Tab-separated table of C-alpha atoms in Angstrom:
chain	number	residue	atom	x	y	z
A	1	UNK	CA	2.569	-35.438	-4.998
A	2	UNK	CA	5.968	-33.761	-4.982
A	3	UNK	CA	6.134	-29.992	-5.128
A	4	UNK	CA	7.485	-28.452	-8.336
A	5	UNK	CA	11.159	-27.628	-8.231
A	6	UNK	CA	11.918	-24.030	-9.126
A	7	UNK	CA	15.165	-22.176	-9.293
A	8	UNK	CA	15.700	-19.566	-6.626
A	9	UNK	CA	16.851	-17.159	-9.319
A	10	UNK	CA	13.492	-17.271	-11.106
A	11	UNK	CA	11.388	-16.492	-8.069
A	12	UNK	CA	13.669	-13.717	-6.805
A	13	UNK	CA	13.775	-12.139	-10.264
A	14	UNK	CA	9.986	-12.259	-10.311
A	15	UNK	CA	9.850	-10.666	-6.864
A	16	UNK	CA	12.138	-7.801	-7.902
A	17	UNK	CA	10.232	-7.201	-11.144
A	18	UNK	CA	6.867	-7.358	-9.394
A	19	UNK	CA	8.104	-5.028	-6.653
A	20	UNK	CA	9.190	-2.436	-9.221
A	21	UNK	CA	5.812	-2.665	-10.940
A	22	UNK	CA	4.015	-2.367	-7.599
A	23	UNK	CA	6.060	0.698	-6.694
A	24	UNK	CA	5.140	2.381	-9.975
A	25	UNK	CA	1.483	1.345	-9.920
A	26	UNK	CA	0.807	2.389	-6.330
A	27	UNK	CA	2.320	5.833	-6.912
A	28	UNK	CA	-1.230	6.856	-7.856
A	29	UNK	CA	-2.387	6.601	-4.223
A	30	UNK	CA	-1.039	9.877	-2.819
A	31	UNK	CA	-0.608	11.733	-6.104
A	32	UNK	CA	-3.507	14.026	-5.165
A	33	UNK	CA	-2.408	14.477	-1.555
A	34	UNK	CA	1.077	15.508	-2.640
A	35	UNK	CA	-0.210	18.518	-4.580
A	36	UNK	CA	-2.585	19.780	-1.869
A	37	UNK	CA	-0.463	22.916	-1.208
A	38	UNK	CA	-0.944	23.990	-4.849
A	39	UNK	CA	-4.641	23.068	-4.784
A	40	UNK	CA	-5.226	25.204	-1.686
A	41	UNK	CA	-4.171	28.223	-3.727
A	42	UNK	CA	-5.760	27.357	-7.066
A	43	UNK	CA	-9.024	25.860	-5.791
A	44	UNK	CA	-9.263	27.785	-2.502
A	45	UNK	CA	-9.271	24.341	-0.909
A	46	UNK	CA	-10.555	24.044	2.653
A	47	UNK	CA	-8.980	21.782	5.287
A	48	UNK	CA	-11.992	19.476	5.060
A	49	UNK	CA	-11.785	19.186	1.269
A	50	UNK	CA	-8.031	18.546	1.477
A	51	UNK	CA	-8.706	15.670	3.867
A	52	UNK	CA	-11.366	14.222	1.575
A	53	UNK	CA	-8.935	14.192	-1.340
A	54	UNK	CA	-6.949	11.625	0.621
A	55	UNK	CA	-9.834	9.819	2.327
A	56	UNK	CA	-11.676	9.313	-0.953
A	57	UNK	CA	-8.853	7.083	-2.214
A	58	UNK	CA	-9.082	4.876	0.882
A	59	UNK	CA	-12.849	4.643	0.555
A	60	UNK	CA	-12.533	3.852	-3.140
A	61	UNK	CA	-10.018	1.118	-2.364
A	62	UNK	CA	-12.407	-0.479	0.150
A	63	UNK	CA	-15.288	-0.279	-2.340
A	64	UNK	CA	-13.127	-1.676	-5.139
A	65	UNK	CA	-11.882	-4.547	-2.981
A	66	UNK	CA	-15.439	-5.470	-1.964
A	67	UNK	CA	-16.651	-5.264	-5.570
A	68	UNK	CA	-13.715	-7.371	-6.744
A	69	UNK	CA	-14.550	-10.020	-4.136
A	70	UNK	CA	-18.267	-10.059	-4.981
A	71	UNK	CA	-17.536	-10.414	-8.698
A	72	UNK	CA	-14.724	-12.859	-7.944
A	73	UNK	CA	-12.460	-10.919	-10.306
A	74	UNK	CA	-9.126	-12.347	-9.040
A	75	UNK	CA	-10.319	-15.844	-10.025
A	76	UNK	CA	-12.167	-14.861	-13.186
A	77	UNK	CA	-9.399	-12.710	-14.667
A	78	UNK	CA	-5.701	-13.553	-14.713
A	79	UNK	CA	-3.902	-11.632	-11.954
A	80	UNK	CA	-1.449	-10.261	-14.526
A	81	UNK	CA	-4.224	-8.901	-16.715
A	82	UNK	CA	-6.195	-7.565	-13.756
A	83	UNK	CA	-3.127	-5.707	-12.503
A	84	UNK	CA	-2.379	-4.268	-15.935
A	85	UNK	CA	-5.936	-3.219	-16.794
A	86	UNK	CA	-6.638	-1.551	-13.450
A	87	UNK	CA	-3.234	0.189	-13.427
A	88	UNK	CA	-3.885	1.590	-16.909
A	89	UNK	CA	-7.425	2.684	-16.066
A	90	UNK	CA	-6.225	4.228	-12.807
A	91	UNK	CA	-3.502	6.073	-14.714
A	92	UNK	CA	-6.104	7.392	-17.152
A	93	UNK	CA	-8.358	8.633	-14.350
A	94	UNK	CA	-5.379	10.223	-12.609
A	95	UNK	CA	-4.463	11.974	-15.867
A	96	UNK	CA	-8.055	13.218	-16.046
A	97	UNK	CA	-7.613	14.598	-12.527
A	98	UNK	CA	-4.528	16.460	-13.712
A	99	UNK	CA	-6.066	17.743	-16.946
A	100	UNK	CA	-9.754	18.284	-16.192
A	101	UNK	CA	-10.302	18.768	-12.449
A	102	UNK	CA	-10.876	22.386	-11.452
A	103	UNK	CA	-12.760	22.019	-8.158
A	104	UNK	CA	-12.779	19.852	-5.058
A	105	UNK	CA	-15.977	17.942	-5.889
A	106	UNK	CA	-14.652	16.721	-9.222
A	107	UNK	CA	-11.247	16.001	-7.718
A	108	UNK	CA	-12.675	13.959	-4.849
A	109	UNK	CA	-14.866	11.910	-7.217
A	110	UNK	CA	-11.911	11.123	-9.480
A	111	UNK	CA	-9.725	10.216	-6.520
A	112	UNK	CA	-12.417	7.780	-5.336
A	113	UNK	CA	-12.354	6.047	-8.722
A	114	UNK	CA	-8.560	5.856	-8.571
A	115	UNK	CA	-8.864	4.097	-5.207
A	116	UNK	CA	-11.242	1.568	-6.754
A	117	UNK	CA	-8.700	0.863	-9.498
A	118	UNK	CA	-5.896	0.368	-6.988
A	119	UNK	CA	-7.913	-2.494	-5.508
A	120	UNK	CA	-6.959	-4.301	-8.724
A	121	UNK	CA	-3.260	-3.501	-8.357
A	122	UNK	CA	-2.191	-4.465	-4.841
A	123	UNK	CA	-4.181	-7.710	-4.189
A	124	UNK	CA	-3.336	-9.331	-7.571
A	125	UNK	CA	0.343	-8.620	-6.961
A	126	UNK	CA	0.077	-10.412	-3.619
A	127	UNK	CA	-1.617	-13.337	-5.346
A	128	UNK	CA	1.085	-13.560	-8.021
A	129	UNK	CA	3.738	-13.501	-5.316
A	130	UNK	CA	2.078	-16.383	-3.465
A	131	UNK	CA	2.412	-18.556	-6.585
A	132	UNK	CA	6.200	-18.266	-6.341
A	133	UNK	CA	6.916	-18.463	-2.606
A	134	UNK	CA	6.155	-21.143	-0.039
A	135	UNK	CA	9.357	-20.571	1.894
A	136	UNK	CA	10.773	-17.132	2.753
A	137	UNK	CA	7.260	-15.778	2.262
A	138	UNK	CA	7.612	-13.273	5.100
A	139	UNK	CA	10.660	-11.724	3.462
A	140	UNK	CA	9.050	-11.772	0.008
A	141	UNK	CA	5.892	-10.079	1.271
A	142	UNK	CA	8.043	-7.591	3.160
A	143	UNK	CA	9.806	-6.638	-0.070
A	144	UNK	CA	6.501	-6.263	-1.932
A	145	UNK	CA	4.827	-4.184	0.787
A	146	UNK	CA	8.008	-2.143	1.053
A	147	UNK	CA	7.814	-1.404	-2.672
A	148	UNK	CA	4.163	-0.445	-2.257
A	149	UNK	CA	5.129	1.937	0.557
A	150	UNK	CA	7.882	3.537	-1.496
A	151	UNK	CA	5.410	3.915	-4.354
A	152	UNK	CA	2.954	5.723	-2.121
A	153	UNK	CA	5.735	8.055	-0.998
A	154	UNK	CA	6.930	8.731	-4.576
A	155	UNK	CA	4.458	11.551	-5.435
A	156	UNK	CA	5.915	13.697	-2.646
A	157	UNK	CA	9.363	13.371	-4.201
A	158	UNK	CA	7.933	14.142	-7.642
A	159	UNK	CA	6.235	17.208	-6.159
A	160	UNK	CA	9.504	18.322	-4.527
A	161	UNK	CA	11.796	18.044	-7.538
A	162	UNK	CA	9.320	18.119	-10.412
A	163	UNK	CA	7.473	20.887	-12.157
A	164	UNK	CA	6.110	23.971	-10.425
A	165	UNK	CA	2.871	23.145	-12.256
A	166	UNK	CA	1.085	20.493	-10.196
A	167	UNK	CA	-0.773	19.176	-13.249
A	168	UNK	CA	2.498	18.170	-14.882
A	169	UNK	CA	3.468	16.224	-11.765
A	170	UNK	CA	0.133	14.406	-11.786
A	171	UNK	CA	0.646	13.414	-15.424
A	172	UNK	CA	4.135	12.123	-14.656
A	173	UNK	CA	2.748	9.887	-11.903
A	174	UNK	CA	0.192	8.574	-14.407
A	175	UNK	CA	3.080	7.676	-16.699
A	176	UNK	CA	4.714	5.742	-13.847
A	177	UNK	CA	1.512	3.737	-13.293
A	178	UNK	CA	1.279	2.908	-17.011
A	179	UNK	CA	4.854	1.687	-16.915
A	180	UNK	CA	4.095	-0.474	-13.878
A	181	UNK	CA	1.125	-2.111	-15.595
A	182	UNK	CA	3.117	-2.879	-18.729
A	183	UNK	CA	5.957	-4.397	-16.701
A	184	UNK	CA	3.572	-6.926	-15.166
A	185	UNK	CA	1.978	-7.680	-18.532
A	186	UNK	CA	5.221	-8.393	-20.357
A	187	UNK	CA	7.725	-9.450	-17.709
A	188	UNK	CA	5.812	-11.211	-14.904
A	189	UNK	CA	4.184	-14.623	-14.954
A	190	UNK	CA	2.558	-16.787	-12.321
A	191	UNK	CA	4.623	-19.419	-10.557
A	192	UNK	CA	4.101	-23.138	-10.019
A	193	UNK	CA	2.145	-22.817	-6.773
A	194	UNK	CA	-1.002	-21.280	-8.255
A	195	UNK	CA	-4.189	-22.274	-6.448
A	196	UNK	CA	-7.378	-23.350	-8.244
A	197	UNK	CA	-10.088	-20.743	-8.717
A	198	UNK	CA	-12.509	-20.347	-5.829
A	199	UNK	CA	-15.991	-18.873	-5.702
A	200	UNK	CA	-17.016	-16.127	-3.291
A	201	UNK	CA	-18.633	-17.683	-0.234
A	202	UNK	CA	-20.477	-15.526	2.300
A	203	UNK	CA	-20.200	-18.319	4.870
A	204	UNK	CA	-16.443	-17.843	5.016
A	205	UNK	CA	-16.983	-14.504	6.797
A	206	UNK	CA	-18.612	-16.227	9.772
A	207	UNK	CA	-16.141	-19.108	9.662
A	208	UNK	CA	-13.273	-16.647	9.730
A	209	UNK	CA	-14.537	-15.133	12.993
A	210	UNK	CA	-15.177	-18.551	14.508
A	211	UNK	CA	-11.541	-19.562	14.031
A	212	UNK	CA	-9.390	-18.074	16.795
A	213	UNK	CA	-6.217	-17.707	14.704
A	214	UNK	CA	-7.989	-16.005	11.820
A	215	UNK	CA	-9.993	-13.794	14.185
A	216	UNK	CA	-6.925	-12.585	16.070
A	217	UNK	CA	-5.029	-11.938	12.836
A	218	UNK	CA	-7.980	-9.939	11.483
A	219	UNK	CA	-8.357	-7.798	14.606
A	220	UNK	CA	-4.610	-7.212	14.779
A	221	UNK	CA	-4.564	-6.224	11.123
A	222	UNK	CA	-7.492	-3.873	11.657
A	223	UNK	CA	-5.715	-2.053	14.484
A	224	UNK	CA	-2.517	-1.892	12.453
A	225	UNK	CA	-4.261	-0.453	9.384
A	226	UNK	CA	-6.123	2.096	11.514
A	227	UNK	CA	-2.832	3.550	12.708
A	228	UNK	CA	-1.045	3.130	9.363
A	229	UNK	CA	-3.430	5.150	7.207
A	230	UNK	CA	-4.045	7.711	9.927
A	231	UNK	CA	-0.275	8.245	10.043
A	232	UNK	CA	0.208	8.344	6.262
A	233	UNK	CA	-2.672	10.813	5.907
A	234	UNK	CA	-1.679	13.092	8.788
A	235	UNK	CA	2.121	13.159	8.649
A	236	UNK	CA	2.471	15.287	5.454
A	237	UNK	CA	0.265	18.013	6.945
A	238	UNK	CA	2.148	17.881	10.250
A	239	UNK	CA	5.586	18.068	8.608
A	240	UNK	CA	4.565	20.930	6.304
A	241	UNK	CA	3.056	22.961	9.159
A	242	UNK	CA	5.911	22.257	11.576
A	243	UNK	CA	8.655	23.101	9.076
A	244	UNK	CA	6.774	26.216	7.991
A	245	UNK	CA	7.004	27.469	11.575
A	246	UNK	CA	10.761	27.016	11.348
A	247	UNK	CA	10.738	28.847	7.991
A	248	UNK	CA	12.124	25.795	6.172
A	249	UNK	CA	11.598	25.530	2.426
A	250	UNK	CA	8.476	23.882	1.048
A	251	UNK	CA	10.634	21.504	-1.015
A	252	UNK	CA	12.367	20.322	2.162
A	253	UNK	CA	8.980	19.453	3.664
A	254	UNK	CA	8.035	17.423	0.574
A	255	UNK	CA	11.355	15.557	0.537
A	256	UNK	CA	11.003	14.972	4.283
A	257	UNK	CA	7.547	13.485	3.779
A	258	UNK	CA	8.879	11.211	1.042
A	259	UNK	CA	11.681	9.992	3.294
A	260	UNK	CA	9.405	9.451	6.301
A	261	UNK	CA	6.825	7.403	4.389
A	262	UNK	CA	9.509	5.785	2.244
A	263	UNK	CA	11.356	4.532	5.350
A	264	UNK	CA	8.551	2.021	5.551
A	265	UNK	CA	10.228	0.141	2.690
A	266	UNK	CA	13.296	-0.494	4.848
A	267	UNK	CA	11.067	-1.394	7.802
A	268	UNK	CA	9.159	-3.975	5.752
A	269	UNK	CA	12.346	-5.567	4.427
A	270	UNK	CA	14.026	-5.792	7.837
A	271	UNK	CA	10.846	-7.083	9.491
A	272	UNK	CA	10.457	-9.765	6.820
A	273	UNK	CA	14.072	-10.812	7.201
A	274	UNK	CA	13.773	-11.109	10.980
A	275	UNK	CA	10.300	-12.673	11.000
A	276	UNK	CA	11.421	-15.670	8.961
A	277	UNK	CA	13.935	-16.371	11.748
A	278	UNK	CA	12.376	-15.371	15.078
A	279	UNK	CA	8.651	-15.527	14.307
A	280	UNK	CA	5.999	-13.143	13.005
A	281	UNK	CA	4.091	-12.658	16.242
A	282	UNK	CA	7.176	-11.238	17.964
A	283	UNK	CA	7.990	-8.956	15.027
A	284	UNK	CA	4.450	-7.586	14.703
A	285	UNK	CA	4.242	-6.962	18.454
A	286	UNK	CA	7.504	-5.031	18.594
A	287	UNK	CA	6.665	-3.067	15.437
A	288	UNK	CA	3.412	-1.888	17.018
A	289	UNK	CA	5.124	-1.031	20.312
A	290	UNK	CA	7.714	1.116	18.511
A	291	UNK	CA	5.196	2.809	16.211
A	292	UNK	CA	2.803	3.478	19.081
A	293	UNK	CA	5.623	5.044	21.105
A	294	UNK	CA	6.551	7.315	18.198
A	295	UNK	CA	2.900	8.322	17.892
A	296	UNK	CA	2.912	9.446	21.542
A	297	UNK	CA	6.207	11.336	21.275
A	298	UNK	CA	5.983	13.087	17.918
A	299	UNK	CA	3.284	15.572	18.863
A	300	UNK	CA	5.678	17.198	21.347
A	301	UNK	CA	8.128	17.875	18.504
A	302	UNK	CA	5.770	20.062	16.483
A	303	UNK	CA	7.575	23.301	15.688
A	304	UNK	CA	10.769	21.961	17.237
A	305	UNK	CA	14.102	21.218	15.556
A	306	UNK	CA	13.287	19.812	12.079
A	307	UNK	CA	16.002	17.147	12.283
A	308	UNK	CA	14.673	15.803	15.603
A	309	UNK	CA	11.145	15.802	14.196
A	310	UNK	CA	12.150	13.959	11.028
A	311	UNK	CA	14.225	11.355	12.904
A	312	UNK	CA	11.278	10.362	15.103
A	313	UNK	CA	8.929	10.537	12.107
A	314	UNK	CA	11.275	8.298	10.099
A	315	UNK	CA	11.352	5.697	12.885
A	316	UNK	CA	7.569	5.885	12.972
A	317	UNK	CA	7.390	5.573	9.188
A	318	UNK	CA	9.585	2.464	9.262
A	319	UNK	CA	7.804	0.745	12.154
A	320	UNK	CA	4.204	1.646	11.351
A	321	UNK	CA	4.156	-0.508	8.216
A	322	UNK	CA	6.800	-3.087	9.193
A	323	UNK	CA	4.168	-5.503	10.487
A	324	UNK	CA	1.832	-5.210	7.502
A	325	UNK	CA	3.285	-8.061	5.438
A	326	UNK	CA	3.684	-10.202	8.554
A	327	UNK	CA	0.004	-9.775	9.444
A	328	UNK	CA	-0.827	-10.871	5.885
A	329	UNK	CA	1.328	-13.971	6.320
A	330	UNK	CA	-0.171	-14.734	9.731
A	331	UNK	CA	-3.664	-14.428	8.292
A	332	UNK	CA	-2.782	-16.635	5.325
A	333	UNK	CA	-1.345	-19.360	7.560
A	334	UNK	CA	-4.226	-19.206	10.025
A	335	UNK	CA	-6.717	-19.381	7.186
A	336	UNK	CA	-4.867	-22.247	5.537
A	337	UNK	CA	-4.751	-24.123	8.839
A	338	UNK	CA	-8.472	-23.580	9.360
A	339	UNK	CA	-9.288	-24.886	5.892
A	340	UNK	CA	-7.042	-27.919	6.388
A	341	UNK	CA	-8.665	-28.826	9.709
A	342	UNK	CA	-12.135	-28.450	8.147
A	343	UNK	CA	-11.410	-31.043	5.477
A	344	UNK	CA	-12.619	-34.578	6.236
């Protein structure tokens, strides 16, 4: 059976629209982390509580992803609707954080729920994208993950140039997430390569580890994500503390954090462009070598010249996430190959 013929213009327009929506929707992720300096004063926030405000989102995302898989939500609910509903609910919870939270316990609980909602934003976007791209998938995923990265960096920019009242900044980020959900609802549709619905199968966990390609992709992805979220969580605190020693302005630290994390968007795009030509294994390996080297070096720049610190941090920010989309593509291809070889 011949594959459907689609115009390049349609799929690239969908990619751009979906990337914008993903950027806006994922801005919820670090909206709480970005306002930690204000919360330290208002809530007398401890270092431990400040860390949990960020960690709770990650834990919520893991819980939401597992729940989504167990309930088979991506196959029961249209990806467009799932994206929209979870983005709107996440925006509402984030607004509640801005309006109603007055202590760390409440804030951490609300941030956990936001993380659960974001599990319905990122994966459905990836699924929609897969229905449009069979070729140039590495580049397409690079663009989408780059948009996600820029979205996660956005709250730091909002905090730098927005209101002096942190609650107003939180509400503005909620507005961005609402806008992202509505964009997907009204302007994005699934492409011609949609796969039939599949039921959750516990046996696939064991089969995934039995297949060498899938197993290696999973372990590589695990190591990559370990570094990625450790870096994204730690770098704002490091930049703020280092620049404070140099008596730089607080706004400069927030803009610097935005640029460092946001550089990941450029890294994802360049990595996707190169990977479609030279191979994903080579790109992921070099991305990890560069990011690991930056991780070793950057600690020696604490309290040093801010420009030198931010240059190394920006290279780290670009390389640390550059391999993310390529790992996703490697896993998809390994999994697809395993399923094909299993068929009689």
